[in-house]
Coordinates of C-alpha atoms in Angstrom, one line a residue:
X1 CA -3.1 1.6 108.3
X2 CA -4.8 5.1 107.7
X3 CA -7.4 4.8 110.3
X4 CA -6.4 8.1 111.9
X5 CA -5.9 10.0 108.7
X6 CA -7.5 13.4 108.7
X7 CA -8.4 15.8 105.9
X8 CA -6.7 19.1 106.0
X9 CA -8.0 22.6 104.8
X10 CA -5.7 25.6 104.5
X11 CA -8.6 27.8 105.8
X12 CA -9.1 25.8 109.0
X13 CA -6.8 27.9 111.0
X14 CA -6.7 31.8 111.2
X15 CA -3.4 33.1 109.8
X16 CA -3.9 36.8 110.7
X17 CA -5.6 38.6 113.6
X18 CA -8.5 40.1 111.9
X19 CA -9.3 43.7 113.0
X20 CA -6.1 44.1 115.1
X21 CA -4.2 47.3 114.6
X22 CA -1.1 48.1 116.5
X23 CA -0.1 51.7 117.6
X24 CA 2.7 53.2 119.2
X25 CA 2.8 53.1 123.0
X26 CA 4.7 56.0 124.5
X27 CA 6.6 55.4 127.7
X28 CA 8.5 58.1 129.6
X29 CA 12.2 57.9 129.4
X30 CA 13.6 56.0 132.4
X31 CA 10.5 53.8 132.8
X32 CA 11.2 50.2 133.6
X33 CA 10.3 48.1 130.6
X34 CA 11.9 44.6 131.1
X35 CA 9.0 42.0 131.3
X36 CA 6.4 44.7 130.9
X37 CA 3.5 44.1 128.4
X38 CA 2.2 47.0 126.3
X39 CA -1.0 47.4 124.3
X40 CA 0.9 48.9 121.4
X41 CA 4.6 48.8 120.2
X42 CA 6.4 50.5 123.1
X43 CA 8.5 53.8 122.4
X44 CA 10.8 55.3 125.0
X45 CA 10.2 59.1 124.7
X46 CA 13.5 60.8 125.5
X47 CA 13.5 63.7 123.2
X48 CA 10.6 64.7 120.8
X49 CA 11.4 63.9 117.2
X50 CA 9.7 64.6 113.9
X51 CA 6.3 63.8 115.1
X52 CA 4.5 66.9 113.6
X53 CA 3.7 67.6 110.1
X54 CA 5.1 70.8 109.3
X55 CA 6.0 70.9 105.5
X56 CA 4.0 70.7 102.3
X57 CA 5.2 68.2 99.8
X58 CA 6.9 69.2 96.6
X59 CA 7.1 66.5 94.0
X60 CA 9.7 66.4 91.1
X61 CA 9.0 63.6 88.4
X62 CA 11.5 61.8 86.3
X63 CA 14.7 63.4 87.3
X64 CA 17.2 61.8 85.2
X65 CA 20.4 60.8 87.2
X66 CA 23.5 59.2 85.3
X67 CA 25.1 56.1 86.6
X68 CA 28.7 55.4 86.5
X69 CA 28.4 53.8 83.1
X70 CA 26.4 56.7 81.6
X71 CA 23.0 55.0 81.8
X72 CA 20.3 57.3 83.3
X73 CA 17.7 56.2 85.7
X74 CA 14.4 58.1 86.4
X75 CA 13.9 59.1 89.9
X76 CA 10.8 60.8 91.6
X77 CA 11.8 63.1 94.5
X78 CA 9.2 64.2 97.2
X79 CA 10.8 66.9 99.5
X80 CA 9.5 69.7 101.6
X81 CA 8.2 72.7 99.6
X82 CA 9.3 76.4 99.8
X83 CA 12.3 76.2 102.2
X84 CA 16.0 76.7 101.8
X85 CA 16.5 74.1 104.8
X86 CA 18.6 70.9 104.0
X87 CA 17.0 67.5 105.0
X88 CA 18.1 63.9 105.1
X89 CA 17.0 61.7 102.3
X90 CA 15.3 58.3 102.6
X91 CA 15.8 56.0 99.5
X92 CA 13.2 53.6 98.5
X93 CA 14.7 51.5 95.9
X94 CA 12.6 48.8 94.5
X95 CA 11.3 47.0 91.3
X96 CA 7.6 47.8 91.5
X97 CA 7.5 50.9 89.6
X98 CA 7.8 54.4 91.0
X99 CA 4.7 55.6 89.1
X100 CA 2.7 53.0 90.8
X101 CA 3.9 54.2 94.0
X102 CA 2.3 57.6 93.5
X103 CA -1.0 55.9 94.3
X104 CA 0.2 55.8 98.0
X105 CA -0.7 59.6 98.0
X106 CA -4.7 58.6 97.7
X107 CA -4.7 55.1 98.9
X108 CA -2.9 55.5 102.4
X109 CA -5.9 56.6 104.2
X110 CA -7.8 53.5 102.9
X111 CA -5.4 50.6 104.1
X112 CA -5.9 47.1 102.8
X113 CA -5.2 44.3 105.3
X114 CA -3.5 41.3 104.2
X115 CA -5.7 38.1 103.7
X116 CA -8.9 40.0 104.5
X117 CA -8.9 42.5 101.6
X118 CA -9.4 41.8 97.9
X119 CA -7.4 44.7 97.0
X120 CA -4.3 44.0 99.1
X121 CA -1.3 44.9 96.7
X122 CA 1.9 43.8 98.2
X123 CA 4.0 45.9 95.6
X124 CA 2.8 49.1 97.2
X125 CA 5.9 49.2 99.4
X126 CA 8.0 52.3 98.8
X127 CA 6.5 54.1 101.8
X128 CA 3.9 57.0 102.4
X129 CA 5.7 60.1 101.3
X130 CA 2.7 62.2 102.7
X131 CA 4.0 61.1 106.2
X132 CA 7.7 61.3 105.8
X133 CA 8.1 64.5 103.9
X134 CA 5.9 66.6 106.0
X135 CA 8.0 65.7 109.0
X136 CA 11.2 66.9 107.4
X137 CA 12.6 64.2 105.1
X138 CA 13.2 63.9 101.4
X139 CA 11.6 60.7 100.2
X140 CA 13.1 59.3 97.0
X141 CA 11.7 56.6 94.7
X142 CA 13.7 55.6 91.6
X143 CA 12.8 53.2 88.8
X144 CA 15.9 50.9 88.7
X145 CA 17.7 50.6 85.3
X146 CA 15.4 48.9 82.7
X147 CA 12.3 49.6 84.4
X148 CA 9.7 52.4 83.4
X149 CA 11.5 55.4 82.0
X150 CA 15.1 54.3 83.3
X151 CA 17.4 53.4 80.7
X152 CA 19.7 50.4 80.4
X153 CA 17.4 47.4 79.9
X154 CA 19.4 44.3 79.6
X155 CA 22.8 45.8 80.6
X156 CA 25.1 42.7 80.8
X157 CA 26.0 42.1 84.5
X158 CA 23.4 44.5 86.0
X159 CA 20.2 43.7 87.8
X160 CA 17.5 45.8 89.1
X161 CA 19.0 45.6 92.5
X162 CA 22.5 46.5 91.2
X163 CA 24.5 47.6 94.2
X164 CA 26.7 50.1 92.1
X165 CA 23.6 51.8 90.7
X166 CA 22.2 52.1 94.3
X167 CA 25.6 53.4 95.5
X168 CA 25.7 56.0 92.7
X169 CA 22.2 57.3 93.4
X170 CA 22.9 57.6 97.2
X171 CA 26.0 59.7 96.5
X172 CA 24.0 61.8 94.0
X173 CA 21.5 62.5 96.6
X174 CA 23.9 63.4 99.3
X175 CA 25.4 66.4 97.3
X176 CA 22.2 67.9 96.2
X177 CA 21.5 71.4 97.5
X178 CA 18.4 70.4 99.5
X179 CA 20.0 67.3 101.3
X180 CA 22.0 67.5 104.5
X181 CA 24.3 64.8 103.2
X182 CA 22.8 61.8 105.2
X183 CA 20.9 59.0 103.5
X184 CA 18.9 56.2 104.9
X185 CA 16.8 53.5 103.2
X186 CA 13.3 51.9 103.8
X187 CA 10.8 49.5 102.6
X188 CA 10.0 45.7 102.7
X189 CA 10.9 42.9 100.1
X190 CA 12.5 44.3 97.0
X191 CA 13.0 47.5 98.8
X192 CA 14.9 45.6 101.5
X193 CA 17.0 43.6 99.1
X194 CA 18.3 46.8 97.7
X195 CA 19.4 47.8 101.2
X196 CA 21.3 44.6 101.8
X197 CA 22.8 44.6 98.3
X198 CA 24.4 48.0 98.6
X199 CA 25.3 48.0 102.3
X200 CA 28.6 45.8 101.8
X201 CA 29.9 48.6 99.4
X202 CA 29.5 51.1 102.2
X203 CA 28.6 54.2 100.3
X204 CA 30.1 57.2 102.4
X205 CA 26.7 59.0 102.8
X206 CA 24.5 56.0 103.6
X207 CA 24.2 56.2 107.4
X208 CA 21.7 53.5 108.3
X209 CA 19.2 51.0 107.1
X210 CA 15.6 49.9 107.8
X211 CA 14.9 46.6 105.9
X212 CA 11.3 45.9 107.1
X213 CA 10.3 42.7 105.6
X214 CA 13.7 41.3 104.7
X215 CA 14.1 38.4 102.1
X216 CA 17.9 38.4 102.0
X217 CA 19.5 35.4 103.3
X218 CA 22.1 32.9 102.3
X219 CA 19.9 29.7 102.5
X220 CA 20.2 28.7 106.3
X221 CA 16.5 27.8 106.1
X222 CA 16.7 25.9 102.6
X223 CA 14.2 23.1 102.6
X224 CA 14.1 22.0 99.0
X225 CA 10.3 22.2 98.2
X226 CA 9.7 24.5 95.3
X227 CA 7.8 27.6 96.5
X228 CA 5.7 29.0 93.8
X229 CA 5.0 32.4 95.7
X230 CA 8.0 34.4 94.3
X231 CA 6.7 33.4 90.8
X232 CA 3.1 34.6 91.6
X233 CA 4.4 37.7 93.1
X234 CA 6.1 38.4 89.7
X235 CA 3.1 37.8 87.6
X236 CA 0.7 39.4 89.8
X237 CA -1.2 36.3 91.2
X238 CA -0.5 37.1 94.8
X239 CA -3.4 39.0 96.2
X240 CA -3.9 42.2 94.2
X241 CA -0.3 42.4 93.2
X242 CA 0.6 44.7 90.2
X243 CA 3.4 42.3 89.0
X244 CA 6.8 43.1 87.4
X245 CA 7.2 46.3 85.6
X246 CA 9.1 46.3 82.2
X247 CA 10.4 49.5 80.6
X248 CA 8.3 52.1 78.9
X249 CA 10.2 51.3 75.6
X250 CA 10.6 48.5 73.1
X251 CA 12.7 45.7 74.6
X252 CA 13.7 42.2 73.9
X253 CA 12.8 39.6 76.7
X254 CA 16.1 38.0 78.0
X255 CA 17.2 34.5 77.7
X256 CA 17.2 32.5 81.0
X257 CA 20.6 32.6 82.5
X258 CA 20.8 28.8 82.8
X259 CA 20.6 28.3 79.1
X260 CA 24.3 29.0 79.2
X261 CA 24.9 25.9 81.4
X262 CA 26.8 23.2 79.7
X263 CA 24.6 20.6 80.7
X264 CA 21.3 22.6 80.1
X265 CA 19.8 19.9 77.7
X266 CA 20.2 17.2 80.2
X267 CA 18.6 19.5 82.9
X268 CA 15.7 20.3 80.7
X269 CA 15.2 16.7 80.0
X270 CA 15.2 15.8 83.7
X271 CA 12.9 18.5 84.6
X272 CA 10.4 17.6 81.7
X273 CA 10.2 13.9 83.1
X274 CA 9.9 14.9 86.8
X275 CA 6.4 14.1 87.9
X276 CA 5.9 17.4 89.7
X277 CA 6.5 19.1 86.3
X278 CA 5.0 16.7 83.7
X279 CA 1.7 16.3 85.5
X280 CA 1.5 20.0 86.0
X281 CA 0.8 21.5 82.6
X282 CA 1.5 25.1 83.8
X283 CA 4.9 24.3 85.0
X284 CA 5.7 22.0 82.1
X285 CA 4.9 24.8 79.7
X286 CA 7.6 27.0 81.5
X287 CA 10.3 24.3 80.9
X288 CA 9.4 23.7 77.2
X289 CA 9.1 27.4 76.5
X290 CA 12.1 28.8 78.5
X291 CA 11.3 32.5 77.6
X292 CA 7.9 32.4 78.7
X293 CA 9.3 33.5 82.1
X294 CA 12.8 33.3 82.3
X295 CA 13.1 33.7 86.1
X296 CA 10.7 30.9 86.6
X297 CA 12.6 28.5 84.2
X298 CA 15.9 29.3 85.9
X299 CA 14.5 28.7 89.5
X300 CA 13.0 25.5 88.5
X301 CA 16.0 24.3 86.8
X302 CA 18.2 25.4 89.8
X303 CA 15.9 23.6 92.1
X304 CA 16.7 20.2 90.9
X305 CA 20.5 20.5 91.7
X306 CA 20.7 23.5 94.0
X307 CA 24.0 25.2 94.8
X308 CA 24.9 27.9 97.4
X309 CA 26.0 30.4 94.9
X310 CA 25.9 29.4 91.3
X311 CA 27.8 30.9 88.6
X312 CA 24.5 32.4 87.4
X313 CA 22.2 33.4 90.2
X314 CA 18.6 32.8 89.1
X315 CA 17.3 33.8 92.6
X316 CA 18.9 37.1 92.6
X317 CA 15.6 39.0 92.5
X318 CA 14.7 37.4 95.9
X319 CA 17.8 38.4 97.7
X320 CA 20.5 35.8 98.0
X321 CA 23.1 37.8 99.7
X322 CA 26.5 36.0 100.2
X323 CA 28.1 38.9 102.2
X324 CA 25.9 39.5 105.1
X325 CA 28.8 39.7 107.4
X326 CA 29.9 42.7 105.4
X327 CA 26.8 44.7 106.4
X328 CA 28.0 46.8 109.1
X329 CA 25.8 49.7 109.1
X330 CA 23.1 50.5 111.9
X331 CA 20.2 48.4 111.0
X332 CA 16.5 48.3 112.3
X333 CA 15.2 45.0 110.6
X334 CA 11.8 43.6 110.8
X335 CA 9.2 41.2 109.8
X336 CA 5.7 40.2 110.8
X337 CA 5.3 36.6 112.2
X338 CA 4.4 33.8 109.7
X339 CA 5.7 35.6 106.5
X340 CA 7.1 32.7 104.6
X341 CA 9.5 34.7 102.4
X342 CA 10.8 37.1 105.1
X343 CA 10.8 35.5 108.7
X344 CA 13.6 32.9 108.2
X345 CA 15.8 35.4 106.3
X346 CA 15.1 38.2 108.8
X347 CA 16.4 36.1 111.8
X348 CA 19.3 34.9 109.6
X349 CA 20.3 38.5 108.8
X350 CA 19.9 39.4 112.5
X351 CA 22.3 36.5 113.4
X352 CA 24.8 37.1 110.6
X353 CA 25.2 40.8 109.8
X354 CA 28.4 42.5 111.0
X355 CA 26.5 45.4 112.5
X356 CA 28.0 46.1 115.9
X357 CA 25.9 45.1 119.0
X358 CA 23.8 48.3 120.2
X359 CA 23.3 49.2 116.5
X360 CA 20.9 46.7 115.4
X361 CA 17.4 46.4 116.3
X362 CA 14.6 43.7 115.6
X363 CA 10.8 44.6 115.2
X364 CA 8.4 41.7 115.1
X365 CA 4.8 43.0 114.4
X366 CA 1.4 40.8 114.3
X367 CA 1.2 37.9 111.8
X368 CA 0.7 38.3 108.0
X369 CA 2.2 41.0 105.7
X370 CA 1.3 44.5 106.8
X371 CA -1.6 46.4 105.2
X372 CA -0.9 48.1 101.7
X373 CA 0.1 50.6 100.8
X374 CA 3.0 50.1 103.2
X375 CA 2.3 53.0 105.6
X376 CA 2.2 51.4 109.1
X377 CA 4.9 51.8 111.7
X378 CA 6.3 55.0 110.0
X379 CA 6.4 56.7 113.3
X380 CA 8.8 53.9 114.4
X381 CA 10.9 54.4 111.1
X382 CA 11.1 58.1 111.8
X383 CA 12.3 57.8 115.4
X384 CA 15.1 55.5 114.1
X385 CA 16.1 58.0 111.4
X386 CA 15.7 61.0 113.6
X387 CA 18.4 59.6 115.6
X388 CA 20.8 58.6 112.7
X389 CA 19.9 61.2 110.1
X390 CA 18.9 64.3 112.3
X391 CA 20.9 63.7 115.5
X392 CA 17.7 63.8 117.6
X393 CA 18.1 61.5 120.7
X394 CA 14.5 60.2 120.5
X395 CA 15.2 57.3 122.9
X396 CA 15.0 54.5 120.3
X397 CA 18.6 53.6 121.0
X398 CA 18.0 53.3 124.9
X399 CA 15.4 50.5 124.2
X400 CA 16.2 46.8 124.3
X401 CA 17.1 45.6 120.9
X402 CA 14.1 43.5 120.2
X403 CA 10.4 44.7 120.0
X404 CA 7.8 42.1 119.5
X405 CA 4.3 41.1 119.4
X406 CA 3.1 38.3 121.5
X407 CA 0.1 36.3 119.9
X408 CA -2.4 34.8 122.0
X409 CA -2.3 37.8 124.4
X410 CA -1.9 40.3 121.5
X411 CA 0.5 42.4 123.6
X412 CA 3.9 44.0 122.9
X413 CA 7.1 43.6 124.9
X414 CA 10.9 44.2 124.8
X415 CA 13.5 41.5 124.8
X416 CA 17.2 41.5 125.0
X417 CA 18.4 38.6 122.8
X418 CA 17.2 35.7 120.5
X419 CA 16.6 33.0 121.5
X420 CA 15.6 34.2 124.9
X421 CA 18.1 33.2 127.6
X422 CA 15.3 32.1 129.8
X423 CA 13.9 29.4 127.3
X424 CA 13.4 26.0 128.6
X425 CA 13.8 23.9 125.4
X426 CA 11.1 21.2 125.8
X427 CA 10.4 18.1 123.6
X428 CA 6.9 17.3 123.0
X429 CA 6.7 13.7 121.7
X430 CA 4.2 12.3 119.0
X431 CA 2.2 9.7 120.7
X432 CA 0.1 6.7 119.3
X433 CA -3.4 7.8 118.9
X434 CA -2.8 11.3 118.3
X435 CA -1.3 12.7 121.7
X436 CA 1.3 15.2 122.0
X437 CA 3.2 15.3 125.3
X438 CA 6.6 15.7 127.0
X439 CA 6.6 12.1 127.6
X440 CA 8.4 10.0 125.2
X441 CA 6.2 7.9 122.8
X442 CA 6.1 4.1 122.8
X443 CA 9.2 2.8 120.9
X444 CA 8.2 0.5 118.2
X445 CA 4.7 2.0 117.5
X446 CA 3.8 3.5 114.1
X447 CA 0.8 4.9 112.3
X448 CA 0.7 6.0 108.6
X449 CA -1.1 8.2 106.2
X450 CA -1.4 8.0 102.4
X451 CA -1.4 11.2 100.2
X452 CA -2.5 10.5 96.7
X453 CA -1.1 12.5 94.0
X454 CA -3.0 15.8 93.4
X455 CA -4.3 14.9 89.9
X456 CA -5.7 11.7 91.4
X457 CA -7.1 13.1 94.5
X458 CA -6.9 16.9 95.4
X459 CA -7.9 16.3 99.0
X460 CA -5.0 17.1 101.4
X461 CA -4.6 14.4 104.1
X462 CA -2.8 14.7 107.3
X463 CA -2.1 13.2 110.8
X464 CA -2.8 15.3 113.9
X465 CA -1.1 15.2 117.4
X466 CA -2.7 17.2 120.1
X467 CA -1.8 17.9 123.8
X468 CA -4.5 17.6 126.5
X469 CA -6.0 21.1 127.5
X470 CA -3.4 23.1 129.2
X471 CA -3.4 23.6 132.9
X472 CA -2.0 26.9 132.7
X473 CA -1.0 29.6 130.2
X474 CA 1.9 28.5 128.3
X475 CA 4.3 30.6 126.2
X476 CA 6.1 29.3 123.3
X477 CA 8.6 32.0 121.9
X478 CA 11.7 31.2 119.8
X479 CA 12.7 28.9 117.0
X480 CA 11.0 25.6 116.6
X481 CA 12.4 22.3 115.3
X482 CA 10.5 19.1 114.2
X483 CA 12.2 15.8 114.4
X484 CA 10.6 12.8 112.7
X485 CA 11.4 9.1 112.7
X486 CA 9.8 8.1 109.6
X487 CA 9.7 5.9 106.5
X488 CA 8.0 6.3 102.9
X489 CA 7.2 3.6 100.3
X490 CA 8.9 5.6 97.6
X491 CA 12.2 7.4 97.1
X492 CA 11.0 11.0 98.1
X493 CA 8.3 13.2 99.6
X494 CA 7.5 16.6 100.8
X495 CA 7.2 16.9 104.6
X496 CA 5.0 19.8 105.9
X497 CA 4.1 20.7 109.4
X498 CA 1.7 23.1 111.1
X499 CA 1.7 24.3 114.8
X500 CA -1.8 25.4 115.8
X501 CA -3.3 27.0 118.9
X502 CA -6.9 25.4 119.6
X503 CA -9.3 27.3 121.6
X504 CA -11.7 25.5 123.8
X505 CA -14.5 26.5 121.5
X506 CA -12.6 24.8 118.6
X507 CA -11.4 27.8 117.0
X508 CA -7.8 27.5 115.5
X509 CA -4.8 30.0 115.0
X510 CA -1.9 29.1 113.0
X511 CA 1.4 29.8 115.0
X512 CA 4.1 28.2 112.8
X513 CA 4.9 26.2 109.7
X514 CA 7.8 24.1 108.5
X515 CA 8.9 22.3 105.4
X516 CA 11.5 19.7 104.1
X517 CA 11.8 17.6 100.9
X518 CA 13.0 14.2 102.0
X519 CA 15.8 14.1 99.3
X520 CA 17.2 17.2 101.0
X521 CA 17.3 15.8 104.5
X522 CA 21.1 16.0 105.0
X523 CA 22.2 18.3 107.7
X524 CA 25.0 20.8 107.9
X525 CA 26.6 20.1 111.4
X526 CA 28.8 23.0 111.4
X527 CA 25.7 25.6 111.0
X528 CA 22.9 23.6 112.6
X529 CA 21.7 23.9 116.3
X530 CA 19.2 21.7 117.9
X531 CA 16.5 24.4 117.3
X532 CA 17.6 25.4 114.0
X533 CA 18.6 22.5 111.4
X534 CA 20.4 23.8 108.5
X535 CA 20.3 21.7 105.2
X536 CA 23.1 22.2 102.6
X537 CA 22.1 23.0 99.0
X538 CA 23.3 20.1 97.1
X539 CA 22.2 17.2 94.9
X540 CA 19.2 15.4 96.1
X541 CA 19.7 12.0 97.8
X542 CA 16.9 9.5 97.2
X543 CA 15.4 7.8 100.4
X544 CA 15.4 4.1 100.4
X545 CA 11.8 3.0 100.5
X546 CA 10.9 1.4 103.9
X547 CA 13.9 2.6 105.6
X548 CA 13.3 4.6 108.8
X549 CA 15.0 7.9 108.5
X550 CA 15.5 11.0 110.8
X551 CA 14.0 14.1 109.3
X552 CA 15.0 17.4 111.0
X553 CA 12.7 20.3 110.0
X554 CA 13.0 23.9 110.8
X555 CA 9.7 25.7 111.7
X556 CA 9.1 29.3 111.8
X557 CA 10.1 31.2 114.9
X558 CA 7.1 32.4 116.8
X559 CA 5.8 34.2 120.0
X560 CA 2.7 32.8 121.4
X561 CA 0.9 32.3 124.7
X562 CA -1.4 29.3 124.7
X563 CA -4.0 30.2 127.2
X564 CA -5.1 27.9 130.1
X565 CA -7.7 25.4 128.5
X566 CA -6.1 25.7 124.9
X567 CA -4.5 22.9 123.3
X568 CA -1.2 22.7 121.1
X569 CA -1.5 20.7 117.8
X570 CA 0.9 19.5 115.3
X571 CA -0.3 18.7 111.9
X572 CA 1.8 16.6 109.6
X573 CA 1.0 16.6 106.0
X574 CA 2.5 16.5 102.4
X575 CA 0.7 19.1 100.3
X576 CA -0.4 22.7 100.6
X577 CA -4.2 23.2 100.1
X578 CA -4.6 24.9 96.6
X579 CA -8.2 25.4 97.2
X580 CA -7.8 27.5 100.3
X581 CA -7.8 31.4 100.4
X582 CA -3.9 31.6 100.4
X583 CA -3.8 28.8 97.6
X584 CA -6.0 30.9 95.2
X585 CA -3.7 34.0 96.0
X586 CA -0.8 31.8 94.7
X587 CA 0.8 31.1 98.1
X588 CA 1.7 27.4 97.9
X589 CA 4.4 24.9 97.2
X590 CA 4.6 22.9 94.2
X591 CA 2.4 19.8 94.7
X592 CA 4.1 16.5 95.0
X593 CA 2.6 14.5 92.1
X594 CA 3.3 10.9 93.3
X595 CA 1.1 8.8 95.7
X596 CA 3.2 8.2 98.8
X597 CA 2.5 6.4 102.1
X598 CA 4.2 8.2 105.2
X599 CA 4.8 6.1 108.3
X600 CA 5.7 7.9 111.6
X601 CA 7.7 5.9 114.0
X602 CA 7.1 6.7 117.7
X603 CA 9.7 6.8 120.5
X604 CA 11.9 9.8 119.4
X605 CA 9.6 11.7 117.0
X606 CA 9.1 15.1 118.7
X607 CA 8.7 18.9 118.2
X608 CA 11.3 20.9 120.1
X609 CA 9.3 23.9 121.6
X610 CA 10.8 27.0 123.3
X611 CA 8.9 27.2 126.5
X612 CA 9.2 30.5 128.2
X613 CA 8.4 30.9 131.9
X614 CA 6.3 33.7 133.0
X615 CA 8.3 36.8 134.2
X616 CA 7.7 37.5 137.8

């Protein structure tokens, strides 16, 4: 039955475009831009903005600012030196330690690319004050309460992304003698979470947002497989991450939130006996020692019986935001392609926020997290804030709303909506023998692959479905969904899928990924679309062994031109490769610790691809 079973390596397909560096591509105002490809990210030049470094940087360390409850937070302020002028402020509020962010001052000239650098540190995200300040901005980096020199560790009901604290600092900044009363925010990940948390409160002096790498969402892309990456970010296992920052004074580690649940003993017993936990000593230790890492304990406990918004919120740090529709400020949101924590939530935010049309923009750079320190695309950031905070009509608001990098041809272009109106939604069916084509597969045909438990055999097995070499350049841009008709021989499994661009020389480039735990296969019909299945957060429902079940799996949105002679491949598997480069960086899902045979049923199993005709 497993005669076509193949082995899988996480390193077999490129996940970044090594050596590529995008720069701004200036375009005279009035130039036709629809359908035009650019070598760099296009920028309409209407009025010259803050492009020239004019001011020297004055640094003020550990300015103590009182919050409404009297707790003082420590703030570093970088502002133009020796001037009586007033400037707008850009606030970078995040959990990674303001004193660590000082290193941007000497590291920005040595950018460390994601994946290709041993020193890439994802926590270096507060922005390059040596770029913003000389161009007439105040760059503000605080430590949230309970971090570094800030007071208030363990304040009941308060988190490091507490919206009231962020609100209070914004309003304090606005009335300082060196501020013009206008405040914006910037930064990815934690620094984006802070923006989305405070925006619904509408601080009077917060004018606009720039969440660049935004992990804030309500779970429209929930797939039920436990992702270890957030935990590895917190403990510093992801790349060269510097990990969570505690206070600089004695403190008592907190008890996990979920220990107060009335059924916590039953939940702990269930987790201890779950194969994915009991055969993984690291994860088992976090269950039997809850204070070892409270956030991991909470998220593991929560993962067995997820709820949209629990009384305790164990994933607060990673941006669950129930009020996206109340975000109404002008917003320039972005994420690189293929960033698993950011890409789905960025598109969910794009769809869900209440920001008026014409005041929200989407920026989609090349795949993989941007180099660190976070210093790329700052020219684009300042074009946005020149308009909103300085009143300079740079041309940024005259551009179409979406600015995106297209893989395969490595060019940029503008778009007006997402998904693209000209999309030709096309089903590519899985074929017996490994084919992939717009022709429906033979009904009644099947093939299988067995994945042993990782403690029995760490090899990752898969099935591959591949098109013939393409007769012409073929663009796939938009959301992607996989529909599988399949059966398994036990009551659950993890479904994982890769979409790959294969060149004639055999080199491979990853285009998209998708995941779904079989027990969370239920569909929310009110929120789902054919190209975007949504799975509700609810109790798992076991699969009947041997029963043919339909699985709808959301895959990462993408933009790629498969060149003539290339092939499109779909890889179906059950595990991540923990021995790969990303696996050793902590980028993997919790292994499924039971052996399971997966049987694909042909006929209606297909991947829905957003084919985009060439613009003439």
